[in-house]
Coordinates of C-alpha atoms in Angstrom, one line a residue:
X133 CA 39.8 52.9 125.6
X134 CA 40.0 53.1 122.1
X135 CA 41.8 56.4 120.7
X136 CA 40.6 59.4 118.5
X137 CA 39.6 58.4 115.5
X138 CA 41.0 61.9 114.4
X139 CA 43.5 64.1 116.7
X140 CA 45.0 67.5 115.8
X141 CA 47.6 68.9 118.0
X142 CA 49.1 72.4 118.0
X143 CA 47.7 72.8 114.7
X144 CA 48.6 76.1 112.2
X145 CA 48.2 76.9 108.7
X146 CA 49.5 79.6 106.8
X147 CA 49.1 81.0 103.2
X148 CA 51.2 83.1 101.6
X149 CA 52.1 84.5 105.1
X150 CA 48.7 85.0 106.0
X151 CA 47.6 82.3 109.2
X152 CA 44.3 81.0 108.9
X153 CA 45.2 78.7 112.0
X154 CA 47.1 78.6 115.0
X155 CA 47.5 76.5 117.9
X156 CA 44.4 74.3 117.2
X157 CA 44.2 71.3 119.0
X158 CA 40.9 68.6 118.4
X159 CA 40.5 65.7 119.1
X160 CA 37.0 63.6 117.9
X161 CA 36.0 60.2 119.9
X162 CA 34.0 57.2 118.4
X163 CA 30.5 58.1 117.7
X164 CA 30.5 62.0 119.0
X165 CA 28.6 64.4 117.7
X166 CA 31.3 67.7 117.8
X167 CA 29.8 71.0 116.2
X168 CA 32.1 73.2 115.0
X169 CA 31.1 76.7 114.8
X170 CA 32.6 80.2 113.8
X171 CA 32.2 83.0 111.3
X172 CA 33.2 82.8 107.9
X173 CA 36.9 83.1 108.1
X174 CA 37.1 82.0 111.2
X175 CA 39.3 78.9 110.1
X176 CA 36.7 76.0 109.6
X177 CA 37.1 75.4 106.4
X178 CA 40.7 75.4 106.4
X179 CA 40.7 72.9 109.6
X180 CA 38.3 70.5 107.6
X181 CA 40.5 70.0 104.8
X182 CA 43.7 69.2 106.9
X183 CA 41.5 66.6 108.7
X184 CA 41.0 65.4 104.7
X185 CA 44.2 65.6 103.8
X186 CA 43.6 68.1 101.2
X187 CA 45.8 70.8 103.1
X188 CA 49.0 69.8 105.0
X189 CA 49.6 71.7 108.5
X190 CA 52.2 74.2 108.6
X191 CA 52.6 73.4 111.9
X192 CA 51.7 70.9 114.6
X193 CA 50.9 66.7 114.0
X194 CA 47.5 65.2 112.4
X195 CA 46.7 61.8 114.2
X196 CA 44.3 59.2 112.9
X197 CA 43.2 56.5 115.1
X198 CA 46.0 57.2 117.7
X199 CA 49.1 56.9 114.6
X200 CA 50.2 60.3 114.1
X201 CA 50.8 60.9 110.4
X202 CA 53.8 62.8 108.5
X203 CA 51.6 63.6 105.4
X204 CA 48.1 62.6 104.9
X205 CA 46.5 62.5 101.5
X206 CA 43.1 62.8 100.7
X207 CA 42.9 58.7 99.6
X208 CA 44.8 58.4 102.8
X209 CA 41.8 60.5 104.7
X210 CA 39.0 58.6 102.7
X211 CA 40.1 54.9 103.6
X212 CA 40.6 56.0 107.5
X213 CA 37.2 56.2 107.5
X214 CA 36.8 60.2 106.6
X215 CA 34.0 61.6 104.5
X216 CA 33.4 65.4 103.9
X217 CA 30.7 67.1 102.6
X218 CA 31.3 69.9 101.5
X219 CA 29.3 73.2 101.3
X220 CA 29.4 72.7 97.1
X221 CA 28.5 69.1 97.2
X222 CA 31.4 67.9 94.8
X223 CA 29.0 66.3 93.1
X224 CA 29.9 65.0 89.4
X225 CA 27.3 66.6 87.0
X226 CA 27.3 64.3 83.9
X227 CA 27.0 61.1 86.5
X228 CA 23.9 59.9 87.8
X229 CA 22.6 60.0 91.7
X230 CA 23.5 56.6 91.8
X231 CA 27.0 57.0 90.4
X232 CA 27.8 59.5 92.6
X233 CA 26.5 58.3 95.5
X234 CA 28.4 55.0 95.1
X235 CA 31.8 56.7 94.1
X236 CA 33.3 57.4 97.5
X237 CA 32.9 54.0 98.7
X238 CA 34.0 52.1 95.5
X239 CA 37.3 54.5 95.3
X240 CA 37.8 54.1 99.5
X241 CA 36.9 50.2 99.0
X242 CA 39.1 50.0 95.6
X243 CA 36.2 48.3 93.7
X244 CA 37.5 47.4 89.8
X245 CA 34.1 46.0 88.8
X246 CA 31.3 48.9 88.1
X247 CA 28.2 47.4 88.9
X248 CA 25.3 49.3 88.2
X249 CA 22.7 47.2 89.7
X250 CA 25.1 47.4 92.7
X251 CA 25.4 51.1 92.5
X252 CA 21.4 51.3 92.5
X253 CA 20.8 49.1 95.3
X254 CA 23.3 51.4 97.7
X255 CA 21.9 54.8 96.2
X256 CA 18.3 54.2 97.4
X257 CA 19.5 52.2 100.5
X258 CA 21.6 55.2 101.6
X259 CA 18.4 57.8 100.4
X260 CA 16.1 55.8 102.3
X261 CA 18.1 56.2 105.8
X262 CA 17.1 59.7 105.5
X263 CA 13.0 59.2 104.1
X264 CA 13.8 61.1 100.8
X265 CA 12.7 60.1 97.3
X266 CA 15.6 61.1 94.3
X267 CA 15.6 59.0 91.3
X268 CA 18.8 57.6 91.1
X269 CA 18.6 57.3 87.2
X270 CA 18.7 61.3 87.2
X271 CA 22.0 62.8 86.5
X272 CA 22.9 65.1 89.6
X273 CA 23.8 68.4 87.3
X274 CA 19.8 68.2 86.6
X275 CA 19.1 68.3 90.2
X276 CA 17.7 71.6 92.3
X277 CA 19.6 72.7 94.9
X278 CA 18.3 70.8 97.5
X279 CA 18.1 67.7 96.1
X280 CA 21.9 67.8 95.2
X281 CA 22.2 67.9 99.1
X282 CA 20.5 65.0 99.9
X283 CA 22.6 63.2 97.1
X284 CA 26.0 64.5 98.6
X285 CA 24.5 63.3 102.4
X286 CA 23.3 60.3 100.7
X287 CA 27.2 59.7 98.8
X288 CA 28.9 60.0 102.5
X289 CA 26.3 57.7 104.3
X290 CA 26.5 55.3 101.0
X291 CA 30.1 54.2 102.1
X292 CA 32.1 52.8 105.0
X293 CA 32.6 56.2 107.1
X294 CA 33.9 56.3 110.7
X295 CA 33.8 60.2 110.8
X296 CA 31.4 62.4 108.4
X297 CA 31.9 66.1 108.7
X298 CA 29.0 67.9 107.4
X299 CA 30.1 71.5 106.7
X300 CA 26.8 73.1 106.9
X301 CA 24.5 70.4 105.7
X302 CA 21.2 71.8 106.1
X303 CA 21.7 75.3 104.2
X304 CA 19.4 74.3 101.4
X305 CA 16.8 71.8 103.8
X306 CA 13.3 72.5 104.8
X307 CA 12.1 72.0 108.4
X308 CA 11.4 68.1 107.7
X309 CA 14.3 67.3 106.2
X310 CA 16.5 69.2 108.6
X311 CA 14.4 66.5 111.3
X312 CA 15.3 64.0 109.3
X313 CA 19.1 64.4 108.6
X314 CA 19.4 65.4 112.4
X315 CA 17.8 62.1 112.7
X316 CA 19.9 60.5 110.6
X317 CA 23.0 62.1 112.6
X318 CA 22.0 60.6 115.7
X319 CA 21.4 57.4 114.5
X320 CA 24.7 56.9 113.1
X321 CA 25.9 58.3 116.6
X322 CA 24.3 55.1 118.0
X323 CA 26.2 52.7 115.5
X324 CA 29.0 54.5 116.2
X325 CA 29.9 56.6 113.9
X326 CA 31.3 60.3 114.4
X327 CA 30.0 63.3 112.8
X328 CA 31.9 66.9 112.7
X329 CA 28.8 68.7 112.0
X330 CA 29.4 73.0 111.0
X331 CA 26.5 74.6 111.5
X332 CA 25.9 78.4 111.6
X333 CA 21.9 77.8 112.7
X334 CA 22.3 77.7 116.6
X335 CA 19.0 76.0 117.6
X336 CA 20.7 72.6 115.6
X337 CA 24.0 72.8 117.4
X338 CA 21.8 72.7 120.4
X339 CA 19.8 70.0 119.5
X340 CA 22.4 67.6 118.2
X341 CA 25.6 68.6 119.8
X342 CA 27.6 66.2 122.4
X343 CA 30.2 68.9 122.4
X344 CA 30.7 72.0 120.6
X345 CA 34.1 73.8 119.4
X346 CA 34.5 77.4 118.5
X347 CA 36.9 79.0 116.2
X348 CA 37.7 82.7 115.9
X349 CA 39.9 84.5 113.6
X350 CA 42.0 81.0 113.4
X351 CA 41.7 80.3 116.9
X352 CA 39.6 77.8 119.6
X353 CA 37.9 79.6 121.8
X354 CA 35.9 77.3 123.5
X355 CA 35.7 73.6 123.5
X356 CA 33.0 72.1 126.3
X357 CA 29.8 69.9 126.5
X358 CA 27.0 71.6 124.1
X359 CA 25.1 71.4 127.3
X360 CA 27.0 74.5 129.0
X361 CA 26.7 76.2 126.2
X362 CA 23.2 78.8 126.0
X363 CA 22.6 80.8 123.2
X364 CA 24.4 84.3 124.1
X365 CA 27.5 82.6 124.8
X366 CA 27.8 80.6 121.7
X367 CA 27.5 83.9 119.9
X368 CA 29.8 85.5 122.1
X369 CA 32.4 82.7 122.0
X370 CA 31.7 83.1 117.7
X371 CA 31.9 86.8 117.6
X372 CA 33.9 88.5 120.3
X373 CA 30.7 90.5 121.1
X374 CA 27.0 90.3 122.0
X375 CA 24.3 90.1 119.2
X376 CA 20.8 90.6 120.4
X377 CA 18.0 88.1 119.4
X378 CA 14.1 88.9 119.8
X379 CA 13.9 92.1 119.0
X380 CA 12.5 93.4 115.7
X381 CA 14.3 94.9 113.0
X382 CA 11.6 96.7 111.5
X383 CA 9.4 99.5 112.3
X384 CA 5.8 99.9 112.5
X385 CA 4.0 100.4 108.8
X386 CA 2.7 103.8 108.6
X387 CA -1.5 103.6 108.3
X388 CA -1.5 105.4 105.4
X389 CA 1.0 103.6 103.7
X390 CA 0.0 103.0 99.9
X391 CA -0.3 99.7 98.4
X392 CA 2.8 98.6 96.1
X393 CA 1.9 95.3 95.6
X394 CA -1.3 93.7 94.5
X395 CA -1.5 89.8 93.7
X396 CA -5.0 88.6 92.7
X397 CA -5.8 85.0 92.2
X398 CA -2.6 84.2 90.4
X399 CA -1.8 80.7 89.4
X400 CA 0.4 78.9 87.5
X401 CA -0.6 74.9 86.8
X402 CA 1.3 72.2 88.9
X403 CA 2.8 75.1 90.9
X404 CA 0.5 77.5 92.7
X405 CA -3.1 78.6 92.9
X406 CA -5.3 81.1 94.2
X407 CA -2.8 83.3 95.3
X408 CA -4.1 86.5 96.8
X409 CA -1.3 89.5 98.8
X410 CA -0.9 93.2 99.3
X411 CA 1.8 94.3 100.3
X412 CA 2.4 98.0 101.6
X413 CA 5.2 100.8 101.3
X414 CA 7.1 99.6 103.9
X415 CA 6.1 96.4 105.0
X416 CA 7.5 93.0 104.9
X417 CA 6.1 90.2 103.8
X418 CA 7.4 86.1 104.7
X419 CA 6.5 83.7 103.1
X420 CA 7.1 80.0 104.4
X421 CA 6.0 76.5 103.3
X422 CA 7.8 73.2 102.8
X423 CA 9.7 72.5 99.6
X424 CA 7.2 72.0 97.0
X425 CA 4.3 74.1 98.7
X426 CA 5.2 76.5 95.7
X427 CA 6.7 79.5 97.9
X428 CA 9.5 79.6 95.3
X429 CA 7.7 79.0 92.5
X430 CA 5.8 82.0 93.6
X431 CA 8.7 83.7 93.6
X432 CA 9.8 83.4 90.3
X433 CA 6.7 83.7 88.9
X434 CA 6.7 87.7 90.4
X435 CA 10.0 88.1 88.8
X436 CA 9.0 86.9 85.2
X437 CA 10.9 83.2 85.4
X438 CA 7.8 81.3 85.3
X439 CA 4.8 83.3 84.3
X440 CA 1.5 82.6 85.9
X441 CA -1.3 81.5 83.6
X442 CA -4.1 83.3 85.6
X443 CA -5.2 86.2 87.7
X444 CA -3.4 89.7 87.6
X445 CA -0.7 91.4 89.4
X446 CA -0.5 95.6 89.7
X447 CA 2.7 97.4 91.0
X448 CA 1.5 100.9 92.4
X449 CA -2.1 100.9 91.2
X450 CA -0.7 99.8 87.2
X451 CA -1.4 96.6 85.9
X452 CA 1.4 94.6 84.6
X453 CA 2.2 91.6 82.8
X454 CA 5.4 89.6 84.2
X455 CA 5.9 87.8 81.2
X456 CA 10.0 88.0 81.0
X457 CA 12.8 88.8 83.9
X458 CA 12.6 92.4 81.7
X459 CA 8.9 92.7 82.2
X460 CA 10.0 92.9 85.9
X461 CA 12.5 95.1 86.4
X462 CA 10.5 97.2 84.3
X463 CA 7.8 96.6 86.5
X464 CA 10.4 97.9 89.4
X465 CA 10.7 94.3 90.8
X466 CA 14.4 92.5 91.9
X467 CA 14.8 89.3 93.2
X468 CA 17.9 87.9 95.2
X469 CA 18.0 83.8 94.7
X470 CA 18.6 81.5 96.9
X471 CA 21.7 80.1 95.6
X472 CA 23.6 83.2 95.1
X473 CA 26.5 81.6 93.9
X474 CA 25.1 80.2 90.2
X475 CA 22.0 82.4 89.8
X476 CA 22.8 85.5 91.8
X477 CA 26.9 86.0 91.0
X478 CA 29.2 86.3 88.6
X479 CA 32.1 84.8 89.9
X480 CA 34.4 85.6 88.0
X481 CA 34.2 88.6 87.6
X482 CA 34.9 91.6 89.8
X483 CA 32.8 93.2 92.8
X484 CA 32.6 96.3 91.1
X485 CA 31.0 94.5 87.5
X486 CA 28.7 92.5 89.8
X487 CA 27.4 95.4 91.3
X488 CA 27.0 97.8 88.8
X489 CA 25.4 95.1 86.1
X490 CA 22.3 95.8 86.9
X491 CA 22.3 100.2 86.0
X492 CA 25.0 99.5 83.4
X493 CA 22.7 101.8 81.3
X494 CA 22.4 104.6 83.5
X495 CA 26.2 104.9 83.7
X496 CA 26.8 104.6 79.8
X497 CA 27.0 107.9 78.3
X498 CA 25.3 109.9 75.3
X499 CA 27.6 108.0 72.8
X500 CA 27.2 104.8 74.2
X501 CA 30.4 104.4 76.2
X502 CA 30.7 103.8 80.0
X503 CA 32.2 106.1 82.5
X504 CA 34.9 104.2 84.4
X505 CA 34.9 106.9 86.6
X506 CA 31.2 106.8 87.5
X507 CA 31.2 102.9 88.2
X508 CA 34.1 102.9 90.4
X509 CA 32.4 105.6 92.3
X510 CA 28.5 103.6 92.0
X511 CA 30.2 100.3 93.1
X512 CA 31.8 101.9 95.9
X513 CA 29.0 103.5 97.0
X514 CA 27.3 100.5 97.6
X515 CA 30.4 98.6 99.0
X516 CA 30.5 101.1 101.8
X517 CA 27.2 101.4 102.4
X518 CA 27.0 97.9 102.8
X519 CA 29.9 97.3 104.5
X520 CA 31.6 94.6 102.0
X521 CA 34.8 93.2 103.5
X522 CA 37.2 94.5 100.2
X523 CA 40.9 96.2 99.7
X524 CA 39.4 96.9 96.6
X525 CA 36.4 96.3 93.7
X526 CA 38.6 94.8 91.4
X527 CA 38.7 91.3 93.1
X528 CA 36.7 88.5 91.8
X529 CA 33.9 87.9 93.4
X530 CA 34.5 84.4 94.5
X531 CA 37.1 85.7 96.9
X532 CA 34.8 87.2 99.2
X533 CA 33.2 85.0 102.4
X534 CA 29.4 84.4 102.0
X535 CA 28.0 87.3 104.0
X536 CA 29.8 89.6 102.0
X537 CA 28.7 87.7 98.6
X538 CA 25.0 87.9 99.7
X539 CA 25.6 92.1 100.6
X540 CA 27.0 91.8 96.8
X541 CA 24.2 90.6 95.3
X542 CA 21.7 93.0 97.9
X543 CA 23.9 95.8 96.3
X544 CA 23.1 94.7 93.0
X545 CA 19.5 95.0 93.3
X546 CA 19.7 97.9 95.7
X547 CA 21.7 100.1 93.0
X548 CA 18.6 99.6 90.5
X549 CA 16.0 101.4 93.8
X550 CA 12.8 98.5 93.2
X551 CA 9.3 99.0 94.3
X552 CA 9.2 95.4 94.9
X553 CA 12.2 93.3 96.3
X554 CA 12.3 89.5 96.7
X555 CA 14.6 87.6 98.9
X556 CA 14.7 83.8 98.9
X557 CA 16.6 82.4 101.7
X558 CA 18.8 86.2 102.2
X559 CA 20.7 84.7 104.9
X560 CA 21.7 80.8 104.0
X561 CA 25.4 79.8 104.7
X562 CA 25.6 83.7 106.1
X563 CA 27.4 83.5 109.7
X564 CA 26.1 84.8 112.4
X565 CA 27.1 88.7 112.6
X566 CA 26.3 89.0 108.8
X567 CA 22.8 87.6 109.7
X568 CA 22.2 90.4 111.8
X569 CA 23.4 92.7 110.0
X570 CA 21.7 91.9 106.5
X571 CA 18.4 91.4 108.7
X572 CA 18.7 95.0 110.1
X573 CA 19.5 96.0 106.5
X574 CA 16.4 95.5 105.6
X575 CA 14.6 97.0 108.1
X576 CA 16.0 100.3 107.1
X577 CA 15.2 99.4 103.5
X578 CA 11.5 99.1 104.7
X579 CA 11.7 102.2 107.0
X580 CA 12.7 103.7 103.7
X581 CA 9.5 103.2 101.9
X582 CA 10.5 99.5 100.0
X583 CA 7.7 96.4 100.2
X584 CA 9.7 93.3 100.9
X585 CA 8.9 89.4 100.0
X586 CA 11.5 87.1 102.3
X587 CA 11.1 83.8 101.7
X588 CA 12.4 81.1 104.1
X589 CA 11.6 78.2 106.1
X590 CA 14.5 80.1 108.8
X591 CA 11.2 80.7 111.5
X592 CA 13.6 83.0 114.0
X593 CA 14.8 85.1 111.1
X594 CA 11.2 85.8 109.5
X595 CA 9.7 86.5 113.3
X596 CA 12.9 89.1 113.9
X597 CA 12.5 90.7 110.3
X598 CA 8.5 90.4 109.1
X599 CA 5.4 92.5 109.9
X600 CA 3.4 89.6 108.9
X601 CA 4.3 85.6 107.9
X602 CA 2.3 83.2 105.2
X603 CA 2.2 79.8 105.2
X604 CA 2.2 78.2 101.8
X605 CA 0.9 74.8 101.5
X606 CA 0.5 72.6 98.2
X607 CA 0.4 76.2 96.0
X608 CA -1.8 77.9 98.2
X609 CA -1.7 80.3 100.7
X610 CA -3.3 78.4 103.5
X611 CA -2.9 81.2 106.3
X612 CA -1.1 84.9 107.0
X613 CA 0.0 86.3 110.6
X614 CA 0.4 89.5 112.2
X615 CA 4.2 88.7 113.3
X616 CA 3.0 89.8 116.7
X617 CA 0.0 86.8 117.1
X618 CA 1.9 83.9 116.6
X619 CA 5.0 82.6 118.5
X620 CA 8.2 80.8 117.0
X621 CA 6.8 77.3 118.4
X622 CA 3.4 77.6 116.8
X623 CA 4.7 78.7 113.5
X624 CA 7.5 75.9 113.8
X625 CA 4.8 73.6 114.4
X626 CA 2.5 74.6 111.7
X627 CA 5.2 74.6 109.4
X628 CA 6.3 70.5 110.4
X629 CA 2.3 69.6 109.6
X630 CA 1.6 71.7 106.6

């Protein structure tokens, strides 16, 4: 029987005497599927990179096809047959697709000669495994979001891997192309390659898991088939406690709510058309579509990124024209992006400047100077409210786990009170007690009287959060639902064929 391709035994990590691991032991067979699961901070990141060489163990042994290894470098990881994909891509920006797809394997294979025709041929084999189109000619820091994916995927399936761990691969993928890399996943299964796949979106451990490890505050606390696992005690085993699914975080809208919203036939050429909403005090709104139906284009175009060229928009009965990100704030309209990290943060900075950028003005006095006094208090405000994980304000950013990043940037936006706010993708790379918790956030955010846009292909999360869903299709709104006359199949089916 031919050993692990990777083994950990006993394994621990510490920083700075703080122990992101303890006792881990893992061991990943030829051409398994093994999801790793767990909250942010729960260790997964940290085990990743010892399996990549990129952090050493404090304690316990690191085998590689059955030879247990007394240091193990990242070259050393790569030309065992390792790939990572990591949650930023690692992409290089001022390469091409086809340059950075062919990288890994020329620096695992130690290839002198550059060939680009060579470097082509692999980029749009390794694309075409997974039935995406990316011109390889483009260089990667002009790419959106989820193209960059596809190109990072793409780099790890370009090269000789025995083991690809995919540390949440589908943040940034529609329905389709989630079918398709899961596709992709279980064909290299049948070649047999191994995939560590982290996931926090239960319905794809399910669907593509052979087994299914969880880690907790540093610690396994389960390790069995996928099959005995149901979808209470994966959240269980991932949180210590029971987090309930089906039920609706928001209440009824009041029938005599007024309109805040009012969209008429707006347009904007090559991106959307037609468009027609209301949306009342109270109520939210999804939106849903495929990449390219125009949902986010939409988006932007409400918050003044991409003006539309026709029809009209009115916040609370007044006509306005969302011709600048100014003209909507003035209009009382926030958005929080989908990649919170380069559009919605500044990571370098502190929590507190992050939060209280956005009503800088309100807190500057007579003479133009800011109150240090009332910003500490404003940003703390919010940080309680919102229950940011924080010793303290003054901490970059960038130190925070993603859940409490995306309650950053909600407390942005929250601090400046909109009529209007729009959420694209609110919960992506959020784990799973965050989820629930920004979900029921806005519910009370609706009870109090806000209209919400959310925007996601994430069908579970718009049926637990939405009074009504529409489906977006090639810039138009093809259909909208009462949340309560359409279930999670039909919309998930709708949403495959649209």
């Amino acid at each position: 029987m031919a050993a692990p391709i990777v083994a950990l035994a006993d394994v621990g990590k510490d920083f700075a005497g703080v122990r992101a691991l303890h006792g881990v032991d893992l061991s990943i067979e030829p051409g398994e599927i093994c999801c790793l699961c767990g909250e942010n901070g729960s260790g997964k990141s940290t085990l990743i990179k010892i399996i990549a060489g990129v952090h050493a163990p404090t304690t316990g042994t690191v085998a590689l096809d059955g030879e247990t290894r007394d240091s193990l470098s990242p070259t050393d990881s790569l030309r065992a047959g390792v790939r990572v994909i990591y949650q930023d891509f690692s992409l290089f920006p001022n390469l091409t697709v086809a340059e950075n797809i062919a990288f890994t394997r020329e620096v695992a294979g130690r290839i002198g000669f550059v060939s680009r025709a060579r470097q082509r041929a692999a980029a749009q084999e390794a694309l075409g495994r997974m039935n995406v189109d990316v011109d390889v000619d483009r260089l990667a820091g002009d790419l959106n979001m989820v193209d960059r994916q596809l190109v990072a995927i793409a780099s790890a399936l370009a090269s000789e891997a025995r083991l690809i761990i995919m540390d949440e691969p589908t943040t940034a993928l529609s329905q389709r192309e989630v079918a398709a890399l899961l596709d992709v996943v279980k064909s290299l299964k049948a070649d047999g390659v191994s995939t560590l796949f982290v996931s926090h979106k239960l319905d794809e451990v399910a669907e593509i898991s052979d087994r299914t490890v969880v880690l907790r505050n540093g610690e396994k606390t389960a390790d069995r088939p996928a099959a005995e696992f149901d979808r209470e005690a994966l959240v269980a085993a991932m949180t210590g406690r029971t987090v309930e699914y089906g039920t609706l975080s928001v209440g009824p809208v009041a029938a005599d709510a007024p309109v805040v919203l009012d969209v008429a036939s707006l347009g904007r050429a090559d991106s959307f058309d037609g468009v027609n909403l209301t949306l009342r005090a109270g109520e939210v709104l999804g939106i849903t579509g495929l990449l390219g139906s125009g949902r986010n284009d939409l988006a932007l175009s409400l918050f003044g990124l991409l003006p539309a060229d026709t029809g009209t928009v009115a916040v609370d009965g007044r006509r306005v024209q969302l011709r600048s990100v100014q003209d909507a704030l003035d209009a009382g309209i926030g958005l929080v992006p989908e990649d919170r990290l380069t559009e919605g943060l500044f990571l370098d900075h502190s929590i507190g400047d992050n939060i209280v950028i956005r009503t800088i003005d309100k807190l500057t006095g007579a003479l133009g100077f800011t109150s240090p006094t009332k910003m500490k208090d404003a940003a703390w405000r919010w940080v309680d409210e919102l229950s940011v994980k924080t010793p303290t304000i003054s901490q970059p950013v960038s130190t925070l786990s993603g859940g409490n990043q995306q309650r950053v940037v909600l407390a942005k936006w929250l601090s400046a009170e909109p009529r209007v706010l729009i959420l694209c993708g609110p919960t992506v790379g959020v784990d799973i007690g965050s989820k629930r918790q920004i979900l029921d956030l806005l519910g009370t955010l609706a009870a109090a009287g806000m209209a919400i846009i959310v925007i996601s292909d994430d069908v579970p999360e718009l049926l637990d959060v939405c009074h009504s869903i529409a489906l977006m299709s090639e810039g138009r709104i093809e259909q909208r639902f009462d949340r309560a006359a359409i279930t999670e199949a039909e919309l998930n089916t709708l949403l495959m064929s649209a």
